[in-house]
CSV table of C-alpha atoms in Angstrom, one decimal:
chain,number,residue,atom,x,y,z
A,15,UNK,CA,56.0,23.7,-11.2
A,16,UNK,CA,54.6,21.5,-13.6
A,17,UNK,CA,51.9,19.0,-12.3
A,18,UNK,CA,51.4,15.8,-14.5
A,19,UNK,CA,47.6,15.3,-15.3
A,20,UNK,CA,46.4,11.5,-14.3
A,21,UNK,CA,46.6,8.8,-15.8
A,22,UNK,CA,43.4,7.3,-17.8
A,23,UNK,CA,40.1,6.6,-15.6
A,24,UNK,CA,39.4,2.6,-15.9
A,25,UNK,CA,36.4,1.7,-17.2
A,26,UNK,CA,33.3,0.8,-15.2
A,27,UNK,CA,33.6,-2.7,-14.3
A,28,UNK,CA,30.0,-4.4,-15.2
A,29,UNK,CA,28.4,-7.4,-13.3
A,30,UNK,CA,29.0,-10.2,-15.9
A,31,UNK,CA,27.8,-13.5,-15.4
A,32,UNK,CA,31.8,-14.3,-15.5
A,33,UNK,CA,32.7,-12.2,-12.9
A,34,UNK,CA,30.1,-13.3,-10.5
A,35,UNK,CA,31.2,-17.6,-11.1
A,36,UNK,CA,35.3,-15.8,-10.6
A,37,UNK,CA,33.8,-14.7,-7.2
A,38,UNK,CA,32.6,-17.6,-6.1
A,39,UNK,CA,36.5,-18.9,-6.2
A,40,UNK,CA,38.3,-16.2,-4.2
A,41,UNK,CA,38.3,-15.0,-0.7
A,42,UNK,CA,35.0,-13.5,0.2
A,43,UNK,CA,34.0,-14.0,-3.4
A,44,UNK,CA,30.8,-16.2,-2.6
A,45,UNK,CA,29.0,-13.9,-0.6
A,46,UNK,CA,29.1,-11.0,-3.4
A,47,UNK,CA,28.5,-13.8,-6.1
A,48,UNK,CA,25.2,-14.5,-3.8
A,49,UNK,CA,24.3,-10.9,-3.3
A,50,UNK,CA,24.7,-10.4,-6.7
A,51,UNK,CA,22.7,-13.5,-7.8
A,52,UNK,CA,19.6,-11.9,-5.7
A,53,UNK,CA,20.0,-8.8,-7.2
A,54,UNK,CA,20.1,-10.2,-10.8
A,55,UNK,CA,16.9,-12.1,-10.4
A,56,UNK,CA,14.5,-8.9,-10.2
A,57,UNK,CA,13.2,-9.5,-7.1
A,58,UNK,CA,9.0,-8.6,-7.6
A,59,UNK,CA,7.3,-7.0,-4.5
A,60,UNK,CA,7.0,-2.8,-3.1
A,61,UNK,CA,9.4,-2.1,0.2
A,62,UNK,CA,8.9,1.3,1.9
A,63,UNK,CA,12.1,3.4,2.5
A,64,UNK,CA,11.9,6.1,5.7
A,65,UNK,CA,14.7,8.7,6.3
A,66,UNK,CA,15.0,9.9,9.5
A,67,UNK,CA,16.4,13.4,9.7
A,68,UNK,CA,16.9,15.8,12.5
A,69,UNK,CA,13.9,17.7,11.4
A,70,UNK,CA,11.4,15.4,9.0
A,71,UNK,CA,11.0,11.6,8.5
A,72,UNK,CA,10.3,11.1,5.1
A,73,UNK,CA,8.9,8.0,3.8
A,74,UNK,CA,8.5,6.6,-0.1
A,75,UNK,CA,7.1,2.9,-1.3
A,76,UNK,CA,9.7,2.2,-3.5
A,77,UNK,CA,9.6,-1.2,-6.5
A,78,UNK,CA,12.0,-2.9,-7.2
A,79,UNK,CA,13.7,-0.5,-10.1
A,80,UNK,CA,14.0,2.0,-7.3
A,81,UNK,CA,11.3,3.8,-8.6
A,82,UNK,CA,9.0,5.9,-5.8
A,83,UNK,CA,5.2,5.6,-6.2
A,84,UNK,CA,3.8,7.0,-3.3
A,85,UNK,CA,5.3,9.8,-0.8
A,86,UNK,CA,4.9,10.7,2.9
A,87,UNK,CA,6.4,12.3,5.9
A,88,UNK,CA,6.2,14.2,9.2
A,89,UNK,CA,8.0,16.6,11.2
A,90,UNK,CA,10.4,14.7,13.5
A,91,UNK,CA,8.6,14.8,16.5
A,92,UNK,CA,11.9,16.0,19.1
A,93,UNK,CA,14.3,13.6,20.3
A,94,UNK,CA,12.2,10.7,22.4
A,95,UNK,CA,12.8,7.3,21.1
A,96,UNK,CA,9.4,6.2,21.5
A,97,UNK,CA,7.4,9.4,19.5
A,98,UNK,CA,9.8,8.8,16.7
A,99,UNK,CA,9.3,5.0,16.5
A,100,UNK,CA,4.9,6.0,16.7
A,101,UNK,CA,6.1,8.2,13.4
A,102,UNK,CA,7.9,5.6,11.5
A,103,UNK,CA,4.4,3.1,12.6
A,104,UNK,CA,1.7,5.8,11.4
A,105,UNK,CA,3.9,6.3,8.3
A,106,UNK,CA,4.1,3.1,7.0
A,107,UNK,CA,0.6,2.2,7.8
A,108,UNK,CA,-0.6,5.5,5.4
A,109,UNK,CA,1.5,4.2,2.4
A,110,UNK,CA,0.6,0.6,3.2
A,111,UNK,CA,-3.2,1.3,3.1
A,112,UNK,CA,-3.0,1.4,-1.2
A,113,UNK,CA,0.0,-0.8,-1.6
A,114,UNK,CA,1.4,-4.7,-0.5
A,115,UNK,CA,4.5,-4.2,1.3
A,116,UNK,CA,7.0,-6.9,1.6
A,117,UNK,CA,9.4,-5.0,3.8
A,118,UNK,CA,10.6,-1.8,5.6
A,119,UNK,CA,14.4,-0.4,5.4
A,120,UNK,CA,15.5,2.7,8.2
A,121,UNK,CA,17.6,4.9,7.3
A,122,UNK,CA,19.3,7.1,10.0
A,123,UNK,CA,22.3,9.3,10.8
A,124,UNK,CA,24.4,7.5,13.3
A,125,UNK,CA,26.2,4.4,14.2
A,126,UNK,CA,24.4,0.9,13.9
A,127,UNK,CA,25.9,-2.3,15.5
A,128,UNK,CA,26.9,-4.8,12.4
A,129,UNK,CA,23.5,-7.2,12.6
A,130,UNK,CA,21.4,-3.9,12.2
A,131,UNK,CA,19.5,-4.1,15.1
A,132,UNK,CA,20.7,-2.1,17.6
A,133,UNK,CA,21.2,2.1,17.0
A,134,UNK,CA,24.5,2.3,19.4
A,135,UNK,CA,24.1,6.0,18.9
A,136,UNK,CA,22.6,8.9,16.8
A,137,UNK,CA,23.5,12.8,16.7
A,138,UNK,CA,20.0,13.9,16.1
A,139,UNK,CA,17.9,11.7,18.2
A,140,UNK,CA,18.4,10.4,22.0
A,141,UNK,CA,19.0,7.1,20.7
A,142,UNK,CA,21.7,5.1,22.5
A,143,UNK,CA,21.9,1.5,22.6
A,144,UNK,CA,18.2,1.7,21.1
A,145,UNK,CA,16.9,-1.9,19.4
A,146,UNK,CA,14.7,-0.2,17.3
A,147,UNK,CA,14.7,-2.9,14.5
A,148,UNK,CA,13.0,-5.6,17.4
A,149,UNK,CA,10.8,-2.4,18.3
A,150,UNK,CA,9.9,-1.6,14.5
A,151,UNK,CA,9.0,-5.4,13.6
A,152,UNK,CA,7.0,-5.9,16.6
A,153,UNK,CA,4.6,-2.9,16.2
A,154,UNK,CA,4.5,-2.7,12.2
A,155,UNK,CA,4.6,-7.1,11.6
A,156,UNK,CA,7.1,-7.0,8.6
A,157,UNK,CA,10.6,-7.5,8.3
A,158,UNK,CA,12.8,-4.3,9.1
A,159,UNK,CA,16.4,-3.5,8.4
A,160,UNK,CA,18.2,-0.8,10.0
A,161,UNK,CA,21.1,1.2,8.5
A,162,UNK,CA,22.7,4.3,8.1
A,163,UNK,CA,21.0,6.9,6.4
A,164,UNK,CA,24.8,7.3,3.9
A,165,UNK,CA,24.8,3.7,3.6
A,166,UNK,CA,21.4,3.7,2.5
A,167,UNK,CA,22.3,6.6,-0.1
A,168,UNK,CA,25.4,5.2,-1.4
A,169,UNK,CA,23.6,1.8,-1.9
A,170,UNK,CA,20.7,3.7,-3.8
A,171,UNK,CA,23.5,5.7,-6.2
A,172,UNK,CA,25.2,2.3,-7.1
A,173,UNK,CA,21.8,0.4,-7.6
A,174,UNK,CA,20.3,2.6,-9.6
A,175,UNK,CA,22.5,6.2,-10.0
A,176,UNK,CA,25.0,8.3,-10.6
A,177,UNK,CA,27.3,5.2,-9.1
A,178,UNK,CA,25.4,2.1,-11.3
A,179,UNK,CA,27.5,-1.3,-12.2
A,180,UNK,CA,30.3,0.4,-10.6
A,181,UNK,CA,32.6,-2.4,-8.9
A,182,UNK,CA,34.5,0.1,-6.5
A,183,UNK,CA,32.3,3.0,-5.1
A,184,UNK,CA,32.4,5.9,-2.5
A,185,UNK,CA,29.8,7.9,-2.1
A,186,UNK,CA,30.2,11.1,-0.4
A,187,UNK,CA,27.0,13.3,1.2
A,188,UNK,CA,28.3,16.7,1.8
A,189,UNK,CA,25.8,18.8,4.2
A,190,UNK,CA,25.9,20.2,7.5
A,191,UNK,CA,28.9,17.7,8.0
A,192,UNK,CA,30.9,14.8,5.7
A,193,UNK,CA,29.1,11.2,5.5
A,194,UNK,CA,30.2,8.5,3.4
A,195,UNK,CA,29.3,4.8,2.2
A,196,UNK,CA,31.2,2.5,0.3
A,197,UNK,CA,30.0,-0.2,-2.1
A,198,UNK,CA,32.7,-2.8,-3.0
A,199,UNK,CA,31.8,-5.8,-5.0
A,200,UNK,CA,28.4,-5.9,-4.7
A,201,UNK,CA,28.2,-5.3,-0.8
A,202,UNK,CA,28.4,-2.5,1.8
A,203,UNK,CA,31.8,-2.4,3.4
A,204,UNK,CA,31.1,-1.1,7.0
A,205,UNK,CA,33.9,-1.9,8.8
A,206,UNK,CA,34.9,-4.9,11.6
A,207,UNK,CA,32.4,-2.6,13.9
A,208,UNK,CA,29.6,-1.4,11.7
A,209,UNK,CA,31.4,2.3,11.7
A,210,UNK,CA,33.2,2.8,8.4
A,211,UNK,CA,32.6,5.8,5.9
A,212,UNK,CA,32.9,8.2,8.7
A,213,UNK,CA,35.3,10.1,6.0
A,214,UNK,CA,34.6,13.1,7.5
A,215,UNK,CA,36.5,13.0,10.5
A,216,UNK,CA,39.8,12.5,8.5
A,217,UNK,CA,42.0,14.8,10.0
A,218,UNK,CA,43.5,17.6,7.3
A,219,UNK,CA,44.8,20.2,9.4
A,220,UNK,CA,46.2,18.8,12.5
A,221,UNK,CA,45.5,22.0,15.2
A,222,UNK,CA,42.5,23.3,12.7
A,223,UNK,CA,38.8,23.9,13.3
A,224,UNK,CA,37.3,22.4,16.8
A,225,UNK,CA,35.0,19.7,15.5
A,226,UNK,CA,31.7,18.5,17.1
A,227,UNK,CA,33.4,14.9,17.5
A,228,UNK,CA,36.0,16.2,20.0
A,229,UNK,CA,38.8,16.5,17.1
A,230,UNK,CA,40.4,19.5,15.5
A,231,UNK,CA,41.0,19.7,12.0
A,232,UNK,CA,38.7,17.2,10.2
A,233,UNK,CA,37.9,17.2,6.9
A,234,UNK,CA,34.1,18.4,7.3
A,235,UNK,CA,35.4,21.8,9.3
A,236,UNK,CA,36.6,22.7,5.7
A,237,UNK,CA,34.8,21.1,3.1
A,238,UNK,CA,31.1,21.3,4.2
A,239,UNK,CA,27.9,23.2,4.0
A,240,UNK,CA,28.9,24.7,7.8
A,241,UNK,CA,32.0,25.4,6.8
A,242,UNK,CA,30.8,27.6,3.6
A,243,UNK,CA,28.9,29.4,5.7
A,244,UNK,CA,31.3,29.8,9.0
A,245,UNK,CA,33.9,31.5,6.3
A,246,UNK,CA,31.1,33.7,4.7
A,247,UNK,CA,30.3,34.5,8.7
A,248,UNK,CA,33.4,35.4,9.3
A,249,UNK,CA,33.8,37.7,6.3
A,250,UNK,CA,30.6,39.5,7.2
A,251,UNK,CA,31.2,40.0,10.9
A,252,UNK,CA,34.1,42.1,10.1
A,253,UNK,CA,32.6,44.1,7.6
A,254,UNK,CA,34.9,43.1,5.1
A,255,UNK,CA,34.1,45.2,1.9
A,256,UNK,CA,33.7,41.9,-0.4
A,257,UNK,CA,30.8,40.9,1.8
A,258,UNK,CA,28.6,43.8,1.3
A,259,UNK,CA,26.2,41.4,-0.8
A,260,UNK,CA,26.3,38.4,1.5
A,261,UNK,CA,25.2,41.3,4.1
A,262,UNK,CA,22.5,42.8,1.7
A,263,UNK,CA,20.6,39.5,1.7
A,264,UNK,CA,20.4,38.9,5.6
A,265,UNK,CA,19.6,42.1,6.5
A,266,UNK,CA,22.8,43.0,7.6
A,267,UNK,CA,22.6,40.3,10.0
A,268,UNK,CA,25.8,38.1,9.6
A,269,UNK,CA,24.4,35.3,12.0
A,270,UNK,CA,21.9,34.6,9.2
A,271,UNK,CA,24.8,33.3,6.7
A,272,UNK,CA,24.5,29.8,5.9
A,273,UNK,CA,25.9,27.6,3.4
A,274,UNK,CA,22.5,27.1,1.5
A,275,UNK,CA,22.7,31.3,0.7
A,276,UNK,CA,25.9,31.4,-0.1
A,277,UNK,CA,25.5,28.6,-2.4
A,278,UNK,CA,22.5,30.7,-4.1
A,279,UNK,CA,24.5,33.7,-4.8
A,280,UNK,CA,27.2,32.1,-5.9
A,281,UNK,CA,25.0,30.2,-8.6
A,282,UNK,CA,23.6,34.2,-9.2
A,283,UNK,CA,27.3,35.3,-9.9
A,284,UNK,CA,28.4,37.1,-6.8
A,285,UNK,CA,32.0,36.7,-6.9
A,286,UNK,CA,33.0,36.3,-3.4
A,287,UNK,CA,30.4,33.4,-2.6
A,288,UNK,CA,32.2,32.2,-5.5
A,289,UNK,CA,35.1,32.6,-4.4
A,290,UNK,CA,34.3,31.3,-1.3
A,291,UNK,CA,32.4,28.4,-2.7
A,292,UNK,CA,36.2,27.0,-4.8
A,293,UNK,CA,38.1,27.2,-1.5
A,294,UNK,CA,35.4,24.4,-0.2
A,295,UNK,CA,35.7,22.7,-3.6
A,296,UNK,CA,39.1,22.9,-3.3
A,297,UNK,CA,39.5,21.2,0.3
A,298,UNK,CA,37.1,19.0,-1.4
A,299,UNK,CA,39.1,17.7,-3.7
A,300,UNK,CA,42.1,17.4,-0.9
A,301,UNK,CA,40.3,14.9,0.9
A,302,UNK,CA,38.9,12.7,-2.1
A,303,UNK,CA,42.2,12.0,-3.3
A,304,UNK,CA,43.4,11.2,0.4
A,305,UNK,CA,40.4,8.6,0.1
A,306,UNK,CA,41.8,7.8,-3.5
A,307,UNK,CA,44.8,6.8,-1.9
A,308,UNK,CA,43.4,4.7,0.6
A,309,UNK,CA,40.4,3.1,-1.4
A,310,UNK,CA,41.3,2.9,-4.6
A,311,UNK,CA,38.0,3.5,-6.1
A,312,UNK,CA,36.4,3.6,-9.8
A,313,UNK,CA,34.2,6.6,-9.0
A,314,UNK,CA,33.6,8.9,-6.4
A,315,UNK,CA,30.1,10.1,-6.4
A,316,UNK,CA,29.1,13.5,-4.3
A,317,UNK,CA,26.1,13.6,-3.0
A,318,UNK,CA,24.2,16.4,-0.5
A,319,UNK,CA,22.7,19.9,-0.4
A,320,UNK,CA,26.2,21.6,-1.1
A,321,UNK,CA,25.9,19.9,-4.4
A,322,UNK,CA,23.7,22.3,-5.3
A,323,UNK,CA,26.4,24.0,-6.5
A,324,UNK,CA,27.4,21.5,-9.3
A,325,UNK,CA,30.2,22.5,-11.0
A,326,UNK,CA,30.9,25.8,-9.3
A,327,UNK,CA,32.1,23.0,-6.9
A,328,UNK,CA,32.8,19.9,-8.5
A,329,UNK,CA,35.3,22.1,-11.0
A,330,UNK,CA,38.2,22.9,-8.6
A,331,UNK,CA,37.2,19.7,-6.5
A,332,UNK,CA,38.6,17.9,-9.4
A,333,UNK,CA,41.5,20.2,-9.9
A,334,UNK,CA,42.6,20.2,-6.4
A,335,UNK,CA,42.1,15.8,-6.9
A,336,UNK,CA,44.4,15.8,-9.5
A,337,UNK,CA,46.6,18.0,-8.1
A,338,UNK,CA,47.5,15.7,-4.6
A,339,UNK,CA,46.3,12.5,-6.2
A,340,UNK,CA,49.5,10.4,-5.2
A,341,UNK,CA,51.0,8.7,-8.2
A,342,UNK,CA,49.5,11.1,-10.3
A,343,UNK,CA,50.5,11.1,-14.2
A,344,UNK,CA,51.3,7.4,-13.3
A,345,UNK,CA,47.9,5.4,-12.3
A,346,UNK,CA,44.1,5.2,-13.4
A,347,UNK,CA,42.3,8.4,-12.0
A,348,UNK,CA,38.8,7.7,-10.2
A,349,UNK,CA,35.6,9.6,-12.0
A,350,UNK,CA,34.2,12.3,-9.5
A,351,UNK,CA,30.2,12.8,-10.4
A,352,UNK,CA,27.8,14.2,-9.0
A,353,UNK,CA,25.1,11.8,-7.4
A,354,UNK,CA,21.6,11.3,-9.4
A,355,UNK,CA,19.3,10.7,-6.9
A,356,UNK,CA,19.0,14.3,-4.6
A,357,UNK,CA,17.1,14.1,-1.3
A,358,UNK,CA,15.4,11.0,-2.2
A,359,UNK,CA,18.4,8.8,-2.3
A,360,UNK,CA,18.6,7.5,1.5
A,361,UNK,CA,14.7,6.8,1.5
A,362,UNK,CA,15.3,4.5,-1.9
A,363,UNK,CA,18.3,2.7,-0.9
A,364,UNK,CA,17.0,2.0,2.2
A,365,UNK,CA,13.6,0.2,0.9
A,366,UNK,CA,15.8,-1.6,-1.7
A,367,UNK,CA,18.3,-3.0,1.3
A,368,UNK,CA,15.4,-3.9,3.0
A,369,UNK,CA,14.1,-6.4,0.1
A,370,UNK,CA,17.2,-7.4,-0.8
A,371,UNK,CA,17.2,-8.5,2.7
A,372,UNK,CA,14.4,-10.2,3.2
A,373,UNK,CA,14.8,-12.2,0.0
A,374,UNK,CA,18.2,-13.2,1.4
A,375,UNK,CA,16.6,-14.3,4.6
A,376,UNK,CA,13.9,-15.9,2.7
């Protein structure tokens, strides 16, 4: 059957002066036309960024062109509140010794209440209910902003990457799961509860995979890094004759498969991590134009380790997009890129949420 290709992507729609005194006219217009004011006056002054991961808090003192100056981090130090929060402290004390800081921005996986004070909860760490923005301003005497670690990623992709002057944005972090941020008109949408962008936990095959949130079927049981590396698993515990190579590499130990190596040979030219490797691209680009439908964006940017992979993904990510974009051969098609920013994204947009912040509170 034939498939009509989409229609023409729009172009990205700039920040003019125009459009920011048309926002101050319509529905919700005048806080993006304030937002956007802040951001266009260069706001001077060094904010620190930390990312909080399951297994390192990094930490960056980023200016005001999202540029990174000075570097740190730690091993997260287990799961108590408390040793994490003395991390974050002796952290931002190092990179403050050579620099003037005007602000901090967290950056965590998990949910955050709406005023960005309160962690209700976080997969890695035992935070729940936690007001670790209170906790963080007391001990360290600056202002603090809390958010999640893909908000803080997509924010840093439209400020100053692969997502720039882009009026509709989704960001997509593709890893051991599927997180997601969205940028419209100048601000982060998060939802009437703080919780949106979980785009992960769209369900694609009702009955599917068991996911960790209690769900079967969601998006990141197929289009992940663990989901790369549960199908190579799979192939390799039974021996299969196409997996001798994934085999050869772990020792012949298929419990050692993980997305990250099957990524690698892929990218070397072994044919069935390729192979492998365009089935994930391929559910991929299944749940991008489900979002397409929904959102409506200008571009989707794809961020995360699995990006690794760059086109070897992105390439039948985009065919499978056009292929169940609804309306296809009949509407503007959103640009798919990949983000700009690596690892360092969620450490950069969350220092430059933090001073855009401050300034607002200022």
């Amino acid at each position: 059957m034939h498939t009509p290709t989409p229609g023409p992507r729009p172009g990205r729609q700039r920040m003019t002066a125009a459009w920011r005194r048309s926002a101050q006219g319509r529905p919700g217009g005048a806080g993006a036309g304030r937002l956007r004011e802040h951001l266009r006056l260069g706001r001077k002054g060094l904010a620190i960024g930390v990312d909080i991961g399951g297994t390192k808090v990094a930490a960056g003192v980023v200016d005001a062109e999202g540029r990174i100056l000075s570097q740190a981090r730690r091993s997260t130090p287990g799961n108590d509140p408390r040793a994490v929060e003395q991390v974050i402290v002796e952290l931002v004390e190092e990179l403050g010794r050579d620099h003037r800081i005007r602000s901090v921005g967290i950056g965590a996986a998990g949910w955050m209440d709406l005023d960005g004070a309160t962690v209700l909860f976080s997969p890695h760490l035992a935070w729940r209910n936690e007001p670790l923005r209170n906790n963080l301003q007391r001990m360290l005497r600056r202002p603090v902003l809390l958010t999640n670690d893909a908000d803080a990623a997509g924010w840093a992709e439209w400020r100053f990457g692969a997502g720039r002057g882009e009026s509709r944005l989704v960001c997509i972090t593709l890893g051991t799961g599927i997180g997601g941020a969205m940028v419209m008109d100048g601000r982060l949408e998060r939802g009437r509860f703080g919780v949106a962008g979980e785009f992960g936990h769209q369900i694609l095959v009702p009955g599917g995979h068991r996911c960790e949130c209690g769900n079967r079927g969601c998006w990141e049981q197929y289009a992940s890094g663990n989901a790369l590396g549960r199908e190579a698993r799979e192939l390799a515990d039974g021996n299969s004759p196409v997996a001798q190579e994934l085999l050869r590499v772990v020792d012949g130990r298929p419990e050692r498969i993980t997305g990250a190596i099957v990524t690698e040979l892929a990218k070397a030219g072994d044919p069935t991590s390729r192979e492998l490797l365009e089935d994930v691209g391929e559910w991929l680009g299944l749940g991008l134009a489900n979002l397409a439908a929904a959102l409506d964006p200008g571009t989707l940017v794809i961020g995360g380790g699995l990006c690794d992979a760059g086109d070897l993904l992105l390439a039948p990510a985009r065919k499978a997009f056009a292929r169940n974009l609804t309306g296809r051969g009949f509407r503007p098609a959103a640009a798919i890129e990949l983000a700009a920013l690596g690892p360092n994204a969620g450490l950069i947009g969350a220092a430059d949420l933090s001073r855009v912040s401050s300034r607002m509170r200022g």
